[in-house]
Short mmCIF file of C-alpha atoms in Angstrom, two decimals:
data_model
loop_
_atom_site.label_atom_id
_atom_site.label_comp_id
_atom_site.label_asym_id
_atom_site.label_seq_id
_atom_site.Cartn_x
_atom_site.Cartn_y
_atom_site.Cartn_z
CA MET N 1429 47.26 -11.05 3.55
CA THR N 1430 44.77 -9.33 5.85
CA VAL N 1431 41.46 -10.78 6.99
CA LYS N 1432 38.83 -8.17 7.71
CA LYS N 1433 35.64 -8.84 9.59
CA PHE N 1434 32.58 -6.86 8.64
CA ASN N 1435 30.44 -5.86 11.64
CA LEU N 1436 26.66 -5.46 11.32
CA PRO N 1437 26.10 -1.70 10.89
CA ASP N 1438 23.26 0.50 12.08
CA VAL N 1439 21.55 1.08 8.73
CA GLY N 1440 19.00 3.35 10.40
CA GLU N 1441 19.40 5.71 13.32
CA GLY N 1442 18.83 3.94 16.62
CA LEU N 1443 18.44 0.36 15.37
CA THR N 1444 19.93 -2.21 17.73
CA GLU N 1445 19.53 -5.54 15.92
CA ALA N 1446 18.74 -7.15 12.57
CA GLU N 1447 18.09 -10.60 11.13
CA VAL N 1448 20.31 -12.04 8.40
CA VAL N 1449 17.65 -13.06 5.87
CA ALA N 1450 19.77 -14.37 2.97
CA TRP N 1451 23.45 -14.50 2.06
CA LYS N 1452 24.33 -13.47 -1.49
CA VAL N 1453 27.90 -14.80 -1.27
CA LYS N 1454 29.63 -17.96 -0.01
CA PRO N 1455 33.18 -18.79 1.19
CA GLY N 1456 35.62 -18.59 -1.71
CA ASP N 1457 33.66 -15.96 -3.65
CA THR N 1458 35.51 -12.86 -4.78
CA VAL N 1459 33.74 -9.60 -3.96
CA ALA N 1460 34.33 -6.00 -5.01
CA ILE N 1461 33.48 -2.82 -3.17
CA ASN N 1462 29.68 -2.28 -3.08
CA ASP N 1463 28.90 -5.88 -4.10
CA VAL N 1464 25.85 -7.08 -2.14
CA LEU N 1465 26.87 -9.41 0.68
CA CYS N 1466 23.51 -10.23 2.23
CA GLU N 1467 19.96 -9.13 2.93
CA ILE N 1468 19.04 -8.15 6.48
CA GLU N 1469 15.66 -7.35 7.97
CA THR N 1470 15.58 -4.56 10.52
CA ALA N 1471 12.67 -3.21 12.50
CA LYS N 1472 12.16 -0.78 9.62
CA SER N 1473 12.62 -2.63 6.34
CA LEU N 1474 14.54 -5.16 4.26
CA VAL N 1475 18.03 -3.86 3.40
CA GLU N 1476 20.88 -5.12 1.21
CA LEU N 1477 24.34 -4.74 2.75
CA PRO N 1478 27.12 -3.84 0.31
CA SER N 1479 30.74 -4.84 0.86
CA PRO N 1480 32.94 -1.99 2.12
CA PHE N 1481 36.09 -3.61 0.71
CA ALA N 1482 37.28 -6.00 -2.00
CA GLY N 1483 38.71 -9.47 -1.47
CA THR N 1484 37.76 -13.11 -1.04
CA VAL N 1485 35.09 -14.35 1.34
CA THR N 1486 36.72 -16.62 3.90
CA GLU N 1487 33.87 -17.27 6.32
CA LEU N 1488 30.19 -16.49 6.97
CA LEU N 1489 30.04 -15.82 10.71
CA VAL N 1490 26.23 -15.75 11.08
CA GLU N 1491 23.71 -18.24 9.67
CA GLU N 1492 20.59 -17.21 7.79
CA GLY N 1493 17.57 -16.59 10.01
CA ILE N 1494 19.65 -15.53 13.01
CA THR N 1495 19.06 -12.14 14.66
CA VAL N 1496 22.22 -10.41 15.87
CA GLU N 1497 22.99 -7.11 17.55
CA VAL N 1498 24.51 -4.16 15.75
CA GLY N 1499 28.31 -4.37 15.92
CA THR N 1500 28.43 -8.17 15.67
CA ALA N 1501 30.88 -9.54 13.08
CA ILE N 1502 28.90 -11.29 10.33
CA ILE N 1503 31.43 -12.06 7.58
CA ALA N 1504 35.19 -12.36 7.10
CA VAL N 1505 36.88 -11.20 3.88
CA SER N 1506 40.57 -11.56 3.08
CA GLU N 1507 42.54 -8.92 1.19
CA GLY N 1508 45.70 -10.04 -0.64
CA GLN N 1509 46.88 -12.32 -3.45
CA ASP N 1510 44.43 -14.85 -4.83
CA GLY N 1511 46.64 -17.73 -3.73
CA ASP N 1512 46.78 -16.41 -0.21
CA ALA N 1513 43.08 -15.80 -0.22
CA GLN N 1514 42.29 -19.34 -1.24
CA ALA N 1515 44.47 -20.66 1.56
CA ALA N 1516 42.92 -18.41 4.15
CA PRO N 1517 40.14 -20.83 5.30
CA ASP N 1518 42.75 -23.54 6.00
CA ALA N 1519 45.07 -21.22 7.88
CA PRO N 1520 43.03 -19.47 10.60
CA ALA N 1521 46.03 -18.70 12.81
CA PRO N 1522 47.89 -16.41 10.35
CA ALA N 1523 44.60 -14.72 9.46
CA ALA N 1524 43.96 -13.94 13.10
CA VAL N 1525 47.27 -12.08 13.33
CA ALA N 1526 46.29 -9.57 10.67
CA GLU N 1527 42.58 -9.50 11.57
CA GLU N 1528 40.70 -6.22 11.35
CA THR N 1529 37.10 -5.29 11.92
CA PHE N 1530 35.08 -2.77 9.98
CA THR N 1531 31.77 -1.13 10.86
CA PRO N 1532 30.49 1.47 8.35
CA LEU N 1533 28.41 4.29 9.80
CA TYR N 1534 25.54 3.89 7.38
CA GLY N 1535 22.97 5.28 9.75
CA LYS N 1536 24.96 8.47 10.25
CA LEU N 1537 25.07 9.58 6.61
CA THR N 1538 23.20 12.74 5.72
CA ALA N 1539 21.04 12.99 2.64
CA GLU N 1540 23.83 14.80 0.78
CA ALA N 1541 26.58 12.46 1.90
CA GLY N 1542 24.44 9.40 1.23
CA GLU N 1543 24.17 9.90 -2.52
CA GLN N 1544 24.92 6.80 -4.52
CA PRO N 1545 28.45 6.50 -5.89
CA ALA N 1546 29.08 5.72 -9.53
CA GLY N 1547 30.00 2.13 -8.71
CA GLY N 1548 26.57 1.33 -7.29
CA PRO N 1549 24.43 2.08 -4.25
CA LEU N 1550 26.21 2.48 -0.95
CA VAL N 1551 23.19 1.19 0.93
CA GLY N 1552 20.53 -0.46 -1.20
CA SER N 1553 17.44 -2.46 -0.44
CA GLY N 1554 15.07 -4.77 -2.17
CA PRO N 1555 12.26 -7.25 -1.63
CA LYS N 1556 12.65 -10.90 -0.84
CA ALA N 1557 12.26 -13.22 -3.78
CA ASP N 1558 8.90 -14.52 -2.58
CA ALA N 1559 7.50 -10.99 -2.34
CA VAL N 1560 8.42 -10.34 -5.97
CA LYS N 1561 6.71 -13.53 -7.09
CA ARG N 1562 3.52 -12.60 -5.30
CA ARG N 1563 3.47 -9.16 -6.89
CA ALA N 1564 3.93 -10.63 -10.35
CA ARG N 1565 0.51 -12.27 -10.12
CA LYS N 1566 -1.27 -8.95 -10.59
CA ARG N 1567 -1.30 -9.44 -14.38
CA PRO N 1568 -1.91 -13.13 -15.03
CA ALA N 1569 -2.57 -14.81 -18.34
CA GLY N 1570 -6.07 -14.97 -16.79
CA ALA N 1571 -9.11 -13.86 -18.68
CA VAL N 1572 -9.04 -14.82 -22.35
CA VAL N 1573 -11.57 -12.94 -24.47
CA GLU N 1574 -12.58 -14.36 -27.84
CA ALA N 1575 -13.59 -12.30 -30.87
CA ALA N 1576 -17.22 -12.49 -29.80
CA GLY N 1577 -16.24 -10.83 -26.50
CA VAL N 1578 -16.82 -13.92 -24.36
CA ALA N 1579 -14.35 -14.44 -21.45
CA GLU N 1580 -13.41 -18.04 -20.69
CA ASN N 1581 -11.57 -18.20 -17.34
CA ALA N 1582 -11.94 -21.94 -16.75
CA GLU N 1583 -12.50 -24.98 -18.91
CA GLY N 1584 -16.08 -26.07 -19.20
CA THR N 1585 -17.67 -22.68 -18.44
CA VAL N 1586 -19.09 -22.19 -21.94
CA GLN N 1587 -20.14 -25.81 -22.31
CA ASP N 1588 -21.98 -25.78 -18.98
CA ASN N 1589 -23.88 -22.64 -19.88
CA GLN N 1590 -24.75 -24.00 -23.32
CA ALA N 1591 -26.27 -27.05 -21.65
CA VAL N 1592 -28.38 -24.84 -19.39
CA LEU N 1593 -29.62 -22.83 -22.36
CA ALA N 1594 -30.39 -25.94 -24.36
CA ALA N 1595 -32.51 -27.29 -21.52
CA LYS N 1596 -34.46 -24.04 -21.26
CA ALA N 1597 -34.89 -23.82 -25.02
CA ALA N 1598 -36.37 -27.33 -25.19
CA GLU N 1599 -39.13 -26.32 -22.78
CA ALA N 1600 -39.98 -23.06 -24.57
CA PRO N 1601 -42.17 -22.67 -27.67
CA VAL N 1602 -40.32 -22.90 -30.98
CA SER N 1603 -40.88 -19.20 -31.73
CA GLN N 1604 -39.20 -18.21 -28.46
CA ARG N 1605 -36.16 -20.45 -28.72
CA PRO N 1606 -32.84 -18.55 -28.95
CA THR N 1607 -30.72 -18.62 -32.03
CA PRO N 1608 -27.39 -20.48 -31.97
CA ALA N 1609 -25.50 -17.17 -32.04
CA ARG N 1610 -26.97 -16.26 -28.64
CA ALA N 1611 -26.41 -19.67 -27.13
CA VAL N 1612 -22.94 -18.78 -25.86
CA VAL N 1613 -23.47 -15.21 -24.75
CA GLU N 1614 -26.80 -15.22 -22.92
CA PRO N 1615 -26.01 -17.72 -20.17
CA LEU N 1616 -22.77 -15.98 -19.32
CA GLN N 1617 -24.57 -12.68 -19.00
CA GLN N 1618 -27.26 -14.18 -16.78
CA ALA N 1619 -25.03 -16.42 -14.71
CA PRO N 1620 -23.91 -13.88 -12.04
CA ALA N 1621 -26.58 -13.28 -9.42
CA ALA N 1622 -27.75 -9.70 -9.79
CA PRO N 1623 -27.82 -7.49 -6.66
CA ALA N 1624 -31.20 -7.22 -4.99
CA ALA N 1625 -31.51 -3.57 -5.92
CA GLN N 1626 -30.60 -4.05 -9.60
CA PRO N 1627 -34.09 -4.89 -10.97
CA SER N 1628 -35.55 -1.71 -9.54
CA ALA N 1629 -32.90 0.33 -11.31
CA GLN N 1630 -33.84 -1.26 -14.66
CA GLN N 1631 -37.64 -0.95 -14.40
CA PRO N 1632 -39.60 1.52 -16.57
CA ALA N 1633 -39.54 5.14 -15.41
CA ALA N 1634 -43.14 5.08 -14.20
CA THR N 1635 -42.53 2.04 -12.02
CA ARG N 1636 -39.32 3.48 -10.58
CA GLY N 1637 -41.07 6.71 -9.69
CA ALA N 1638 -43.65 4.77 -7.70
CA ALA N 1639 -41.07 3.40 -5.29
CA PHE N 1640 -38.59 5.76 -3.60
CA GLY N 1641 -36.49 2.79 -2.52
CA GLY N 1642 -36.02 1.81 -6.15
CA THR N 1643 -34.80 5.31 -6.99
CA ILE N 1644 -32.24 5.27 -4.19
CA SER N 1645 -31.04 1.81 -5.22
CA GLY N 1646 -30.55 2.98 -8.78
CA LEU N 1647 -28.46 5.94 -7.63
CA VAL N 1648 -26.31 3.86 -5.30
CA ASN N 1649 -25.62 1.14 -7.87
CA LYS N 1650 -24.72 3.49 -10.71
CA VAL N 1651 -21.10 2.94 -11.66
CA LEU N 1652 -19.38 4.58 -14.61
CA ALA N 1653 -18.14 2.08 -17.21
CA LYS N 1654 -18.24 1.71 -20.97
CA PRO N 1655 -20.55 -0.97 -22.44
CA PRO N 1656 -17.67 -3.34 -23.41
CA VAL N 1657 -16.32 -3.08 -19.87
CA ARG N 1658 -19.75 -3.79 -18.40
CA LYS N 1659 -20.07 -6.86 -20.61
CA PHE N 1660 -16.58 -8.01 -19.61
CA ALA N 1661 -17.57 -7.62 -15.94
CA ARG N 1662 -20.73 -9.69 -16.50
CA ASP N 1663 -18.71 -12.40 -18.22
CA LEU N 1664 -16.31 -12.54 -15.29
CA GLY N 1665 -19.09 -12.39 -12.71
CA ILE N 1666 -17.72 -9.18 -11.16
CA ASP N 1667 -19.89 -6.53 -9.52
CA LEU N 1668 -18.59 -3.18 -10.82
CA ALA N 1669 -19.37 -1.57 -7.46
CA ASP N 1670 -16.65 -3.73 -5.87
CA VAL N 1671 -13.92 -2.52 -8.24
CA VAL N 1672 -11.73 0.51 -7.54
CA ALA N 1673 -12.04 2.78 -10.59
CA THR N 1674 -8.91 4.38 -12.06
CA GLY N 1675 -10.31 5.80 -15.31
CA GLN N 1676 -9.80 9.46 -16.20
CA ARG N 1677 -13.49 10.23 -15.60
CA GLY N 1678 -13.76 7.99 -12.56
CA GLU N 1679 -14.96 5.03 -14.62
CA VAL N 1680 -14.02 1.39 -14.23
CA THR N 1681 -11.59 0.31 -16.98
CA ARG N 1682 -10.78 -3.08 -18.46
CA GLU N 1683 -7.41 -2.98 -16.65
CA ASP N 1684 -9.24 -2.47 -13.34
CA LEU N 1685 -11.25 -5.64 -13.99
CA VAL N 1686 -8.18 -7.68 -14.94
CA SER N 1687 -6.37 -6.53 -11.77
CA TYR N 1688 -9.42 -7.28 -9.60
CA GLN N 1689 -9.79 -10.74 -11.15
CA ALA N 1690 -6.09 -11.48 -10.59
CA GLN N 1691 -6.40 -10.63 -6.89
CA ARG N 1692 -9.55 -12.74 -6.62
CA ASP N 1693 -7.86 -15.69 -8.32
CA ALA N 1694 -4.88 -15.40 -5.98
CA GLU N 1695 -7.19 -15.50 -2.95
CA LEU N 1696 -9.00 -18.56 -4.32
CA ASP N 1697 -5.71 -20.32 -5.01
CA GLN N 1698 -4.64 -19.79 -1.42
CA ALA N 1699 -8.05 -20.77 -0.06
CA ASP N 1700 -7.98 -24.13 -1.85
CA THR N 1701 -4.94 -25.26 0.17
CA PHE N 1702 -5.57 -23.40 3.42
CA TRP N 1703 -7.49 -25.92 5.51
CA GLY N 1704 -5.51 -28.80 6.98
CA ALA N 1705 -6.68 -32.40 6.68
CA SER N 1706 -9.09 -33.23 9.50
CA ARG N 1707 -7.44 -36.60 10.05
CA LYS N 1708 -4.34 -34.85 11.40
CA PRO N 1709 -4.16 -33.80 15.08
CA GLN N 1710 -5.05 -30.17 15.68
CA GLU N 1711 -1.56 -29.43 16.93
CA GLN N 1712 -0.19 -30.32 13.49
CA ARG N 1713 -2.65 -27.97 11.81
CA VAL N 1714 -1.40 -24.82 13.56
CA GLU N 1715 0.94 -22.56 11.61
CA ARG N 1716 3.39 -20.62 13.79
CA VAL N 1717 4.67 -17.34 12.38
CA PRO N 1718 7.54 -15.73 14.34
CA VAL N 1719 6.92 -12.06 15.10
CA LYS N 1720 10.08 -10.21 14.11
CA GLY N 1721 11.44 -7.42 11.97
CA VAL N 1722 8.93 -4.91 10.64
CA ARG N 1723 5.88 -6.64 12.13
CA LYS N 1724 7.48 -6.85 15.59
CA ALA N 1725 8.39 -3.16 15.53
CA THR N 1726 4.93 -2.20 14.26
CA ALA N 1727 3.17 -4.22 16.96
CA LYS N 1728 5.30 -2.69 19.71
CA ALA N 1729 4.77 0.84 18.42
CA MET N 1730 1.01 0.42 18.05
CA VAL N 1731 0.62 -0.96 21.58
CA GLU N 1732 2.67 1.87 23.02
CA SER N 1733 0.68 4.44 21.05
CA ALA N 1734 -2.72 2.97 21.92
CA PHE N 1735 -1.99 2.84 25.66
CA SER N 1736 0.07 6.03 26.03
CA ALA N 1737 -1.88 8.49 23.88
CA PRO N 1738 -5.59 8.95 24.73
CA HIS N 1739 -7.21 8.55 21.32
CA VAL N 1740 -10.32 10.42 20.24
CA SER N 1741 -11.84 9.81 16.80
CA ILE N 1742 -14.26 11.85 14.70
CA PHE N 1743 -15.76 11.25 11.26
CA VAL N 1744 -17.17 13.41 8.49
CA ASP N 1745 -18.95 12.58 5.21
CA VAL N 1746 -17.68 14.65 2.31
CA ASP N 1747 -19.08 15.42 -1.14
CA ALA N 1748 -15.89 14.90 -3.18
CA SER N 1749 -17.52 15.35 -6.58
CA ARG N 1750 -15.50 18.46 -7.39
CA THR N 1751 -12.32 16.70 -6.30
CA MET N 1752 -13.12 13.92 -8.77
CA GLU N 1753 -13.66 16.52 -11.50
CA PHE N 1754 -10.39 18.26 -10.57
CA VAL N 1755 -8.48 14.97 -10.70
CA LYS N 1756 -10.03 14.29 -14.10
CA ARG N 1757 -8.74 17.63 -15.41
CA LEU N 1758 -5.28 17.01 -13.99
CA LYS N 1759 -5.06 13.63 -15.75
CA VAL N 1760 -5.55 15.25 -19.16
CA SER N 1761 -3.36 18.25 -18.34
CA ARG N 1762 -0.11 18.55 -20.27
CA ASP N 1763 1.75 19.41 -17.04
CA PHE N 1764 0.75 16.07 -15.49
CA ASP N 1765 1.40 13.96 -18.56
CA GLY N 1766 2.74 10.56 -17.49
CA ILE N 1767 2.11 11.24 -13.78
CA LYS N 1768 -0.38 9.09 -11.89
CA VAL N 1769 -2.96 11.34 -10.24
CA SER N 1770 -5.56 10.21 -7.71
CA PRO N 1771 -7.83 11.83 -5.10
CA LEU N 1772 -5.14 10.98 -2.50
CA LEU N 1773 -3.08 13.82 -4.00
CA ILE N 1774 -5.82 16.34 -3.24
CA LEU N 1775 -6.29 14.93 0.28
CA ALA N 1776 -2.55 15.23 0.94
CA LYS N 1777 -2.61 18.86 -0.17
CA ALA N 1778 -5.73 19.45 1.94
CA VAL N 1779 -4.05 18.01 5.05
CA ILE N 1780 -1.03 20.29 4.57
CA TRP N 1781 -3.30 23.31 4.08
CA ALA N 1782 -5.49 22.47 7.10
CA ALA N 1783 -2.48 21.83 9.36
CA ALA N 1784 -1.19 25.35 8.67
CA ARG N 1785 -4.56 26.68 9.91
CA ASN N 1786 -4.53 24.33 12.94
CA PRO N 1787 -0.82 23.95 13.85
CA SER N 1788 -1.28 21.81 16.96
CA VAL N 1789 -2.24 18.77 14.87
CA ASN N 1790 1.30 18.79 13.47
CA ALA N 1791 3.04 18.30 16.78
CA THR N 1792 4.60 15.88 19.26
CA TRP N 1793 3.92 15.29 22.96
CA VAL N 1794 7.24 14.94 24.81
CA GLU N 1795 7.33 13.48 28.33
CA ASP N 1796 9.91 14.66 30.86
CA ALA N 1797 11.20 17.31 28.46
CA ASP N 1798 12.92 19.26 31.25
CA GLY N 1799 14.29 16.22 33.08
CA LYS N 1800 12.06 16.96 36.07
CA GLY N 1801 8.96 15.04 35.07
CA GLY N 1802 7.42 17.88 33.08
CA ALA N 1803 6.07 17.55 29.54
CA GLU N 1804 5.91 19.85 26.54
CA ILE N 1805 4.19 20.08 23.18
CA GLN N 1806 6.56 20.53 20.25
CA ILE N 1807 4.75 22.11 17.29
CA LYS N 1808 6.52 21.38 14.00
CA HIS N 1809 6.76 24.21 11.48
CA PHE N 1810 7.39 21.67 8.73
CA MET N 1811 5.34 18.77 7.39
CA ASN N 1812 6.86 15.32 6.97
CA LEU N 1813 3.71 13.75 5.60
CA GLY N 1814 3.47 10.01 6.31
CA ILE N 1815 1.56 7.66 3.99
CA ALA N 1816 0.75 4.27 5.53
CA ALA N 1817 1.55 1.47 3.09
CA ALA N 1818 0.68 -2.21 3.42
CA THR N 1819 3.53 -4.36 2.12
CA PRO N 1820 4.27 -8.12 2.14
CA ARG N 1821 6.59 -7.46 5.10
CA GLY N 1822 3.95 -5.60 7.12
CA LEU N 1823 2.76 -2.03 7.57
CA MET N 1824 5.23 0.73 6.77
CA VAL N 1825 4.81 4.49 7.05
CA PRO N 1826 7.35 6.29 4.87
CA ASN N 1827 7.01 10.05 4.81
CA ILE N 1828 7.52 12.86 2.34
CA LYS N 1829 10.02 15.32 3.81
CA ASP N 1830 9.04 19.01 3.84
CA ALA N 1831 5.83 18.29 1.95
CA GLN N 1832 4.66 21.84 2.62
CA ASP N 1833 7.24 23.16 0.12
CA LEU N 1834 6.11 20.96 -2.78
CA SER N 1835 3.91 22.11 -5.64
CA LEU N 1836 0.94 19.95 -6.61
CA LYS N 1837 2.98 18.31 -9.39
CA GLU N 1838 5.98 17.73 -7.12
CA LEU N 1839 3.72 16.24 -4.46
CA ALA N 1840 2.20 13.89 -7.06
CA LEU N 1841 5.67 12.72 -8.09
CA ALA N 1842 6.66 12.21 -4.45
CA LEU N 1843 3.52 10.14 -3.74
CA ASN N 1844 4.14 7.97 -6.80
CA GLU N 1845 7.77 7.36 -5.82
CA LEU N 1846 6.80 6.58 -2.23
CA ALA N 1847 4.16 4.04 -3.30
CA THR N 1848 6.42 2.38 -5.87
CA LYS N 1849 9.30 1.93 -3.43
CA ALA N 1850 7.01 0.66 -0.66
CA ARG N 1851 5.40 -1.97 -2.91
CA ALA N 1852 8.84 -3.11 -4.09
CA GLY N 1853 10.18 -3.28 -0.53
CA LYS N 1854 12.83 -0.65 -1.25
CA THR N 1855 11.84 1.88 1.39
CA GLN N 1856 14.89 2.99 3.37
CA PRO N 1857 14.82 3.32 7.20
CA ALA N 1858 15.58 7.05 6.98
CA GLU N 1859 12.43 7.51 4.87
CA MET N 1860 10.28 6.25 7.76
CA GLN N 1861 11.75 8.51 10.44
CA GLY N 1862 10.69 11.96 11.53
CA GLY N 1863 7.04 11.87 10.40
CA THR N 1864 4.77 14.62 11.72
CA LEU N 1865 1.27 13.59 10.51
CA THR N 1866 0.01 10.47 8.71
CA ILE N 1867 -2.62 9.56 6.11
CA THR N 1868 -3.83 5.97 5.74
CA ASN N 1869 -5.66 5.31 2.47
CA ILE N 1870 -8.03 2.49 3.42
CA GLY N 1871 -10.30 3.45 0.54
CA ALA N 1872 -7.89 1.69 -1.82
CA LEU N 1873 -9.09 -1.56 -0.18
CA GLY N 1874 -12.77 -0.67 -0.59
CA ILE N 1875 -13.28 0.32 3.07
CA ASP N 1876 -15.50 3.30 3.92
CA THR N 1877 -13.78 4.48 7.10
CA GLY N 1878 -12.05 3.36 10.28
CA THR N 1879 -10.42 4.41 13.55
CA PRO N 1880 -6.67 4.36 12.88
CA ILE N 1881 -4.05 4.30 15.63
CA ILE N 1882 -1.77 7.31 15.77
CA ASN N 1883 1.77 6.76 14.53
CA PRO N 1884 4.18 7.06 17.52
CA GLY N 1885 5.67 10.53 17.84
CA GLU N 1886 2.66 12.17 16.19
CA VAL N 1887 -0.70 13.43 17.47
CA ALA N 1888 -2.99 12.95 14.44
CA ILE N 1889 -3.76 10.48 11.67
CA ILE N 1890 -6.39 10.68 8.90
CA ALA N 1891 -8.13 7.64 7.38
CA PHE N 1892 -9.25 8.22 3.77
CA GLY N 1893 -12.20 6.02 2.86
CA THR N 1894 -13.37 4.84 -0.54
CA ILE N 1895 -15.12 7.32 -2.84
CA LYS N 1896 -18.47 6.00 -4.07
CA GLN N 1897 -21.47 7.40 -5.86
CA LYS N 1898 -24.24 7.71 -3.28
CA PRO N 1899 -27.58 9.54 -3.04
CA TRP N 1900 -26.93 13.04 -1.71
CA VAL N 1901 -29.36 15.86 -0.97
CA LEU N 1902 -28.30 18.99 -2.85
CA ASP N 1903 -30.57 22.05 -3.02
CA GLY N 1904 -33.49 19.95 -1.86
CA GLU N 1905 -33.03 17.25 -4.50
CA VAL N 1906 -31.66 13.72 -4.15
CA ILE N 1907 -28.95 13.25 -6.77
CA PRO N 1908 -25.95 10.91 -7.15
CA ARG N 1909 -22.67 12.44 -5.91
CA TRP N 1910 -19.16 11.13 -5.22
CA ILE N 1911 -19.10 10.70 -1.44
CA THR N 1912 -16.27 9.71 0.88
CA THR N 1913 -15.89 9.47 4.65
CA LEU N 1914 -12.88 10.81 6.52
CA GLY N 1915 -11.95 9.34 9.88
CA GLY N 1916 -9.47 11.08 12.14
CA SER N 1917 -7.79 9.94 15.36
CA PHE N 1918 -6.14 12.49 17.63
CA ASP N 1919 -4.04 12.55 20.81
CA HIS N 1920 -6.45 14.23 23.22
CA ARG N 1921 -3.54 15.54 25.31
CA VAL N 1922 -2.69 17.90 22.46
CA VAL N 1923 -5.75 18.06 20.20
CA ASP N 1924 -9.05 18.65 21.96
CA GLY N 1925 -12.50 18.19 20.43
CA ASP N 1926 -12.82 21.72 19.10
CA LEU N 1927 -9.42 21.69 17.36
CA SER N 1928 -9.90 18.23 15.84
CA ALA N 1929 -13.34 19.23 14.52
CA ARG N 1930 -11.98 22.44 12.95
CA PHE N 1931 -9.08 20.55 11.36
CA MET N 1932 -11.36 17.87 9.88
CA ALA N 1933 -13.77 20.54 8.63
CA ASP N 1934 -10.90 22.33 6.87
CA VAL N 1935 -9.75 19.10 5.19
CA ALA N 1936 -13.33 18.38 4.10
CA ALA N 1937 -13.67 21.92 2.72
CA ILE N 1938 -10.77 21.36 0.31
CA LEU N 1939 -12.17 18.04 -0.91
CA GLU N 1940 -15.52 19.72 -1.50
CA GLU N 1941 -13.94 22.73 -3.24
CA PRO N 1942 -10.32 22.22 -4.37
CA ALA N 1943 -10.25 25.79 -5.69
CA LEU N 1944 -9.69 26.92 -2.09
CA LEU N 1945 -6.08 25.75 -2.51
CA LEU N 1946 -5.56 28.69 -4.83
CA ASP N 1947 -6.25 31.21 -2.04
#
């Protein structure tokens, strides 16, 4: 019988330590090659470690929650007859005689060599159990809609509104009292407080024309949605302007409302239990969250970037109406059937196109490149396009390798795969290395723009704000258009004001006229 000790490997190039998050086996368990032994959290992501050999687990050498250095033995597995294996924990001396250690070179595998074997993934990854549970709340049993189209999200909502209506009806003349059929629907439609600008948008045409402010308010508040969806939003008390639209024509769908309501319910559930009881000492009402893993690495990288690279930021408002029309056509195209398409796809293509015209934004500043204190700028003739993704474990920036070689359809597939893996916590360390330029899509959170911090090793990052219908002057007339704001941060050592302005102008040009991509 031989007892082999499994050393913590470097699952990503250059990693020095990892935390053992959860063991998937216990002493006495029989494991086969590629069976998952444990989950570890590195500075990059959450990773499942597979067993490199078969046998019986004799000892777990590291407890859960402990951070150890790469190369440290974390588990002992015995190879031999079952009877010998069972006796192994009680006979440490013989096991020590035939003890071996094993450290797989996971971080050294190339993309070709790292393909998954038939028996299962060589190096897999997955989210923690709590992350999965949180994600599952996106589609709750939530809003129940009756045949009359009335949503009842909490007990007593309909009864309360009926009481309000009854009180109003008693005060009104008999001829003006509502019929019983309207007793349920009207209060629910009137319950949400309307935005201040809403009345002006619903006034007669003559009245609206008399007040320019009313016209502007009507243009700003116009959101595309079908009548049943608008009624559903009123029943739920949701302002359509707050919802991110995913419909084929840029309209808010019923699914968008259900998802928005689920997120709102989750926030309320957490808020109800957030505040600690005032009778407890303040010290007992402080939650301490250890900074480790992904968040620790992100914090360190952001501080280094903010204080080593002199940031300069510029912003530009863009009429993205033609991009919205282009996305709409792609969604109904046979070639893109079953592929999720969003304006982010066009922005990604625009960034690749603009970087080719302004190569210095796709570069790296390298200190002491010659070993004598000198520095150099390394311009990359390839685009590993990073997409910042917020996950339950913190901010991650996986990148699409050689994005410049991908067609529009291939880029759409790559973006979908990247987002799916990031949300599920399955992003591999290698997928977050070697980025050359990053996009952060803050518009998905309803934010107009921001000043992002450059990802370490890069010299530029683009923030993509939300796309909203706003009043826009076109040919001397004020009309509603789909407007977004781009924010860009640049390393001023490499990208000066003129270059950053030209790059942002080129990106904006594509969003305003996607047909330029055909040149």
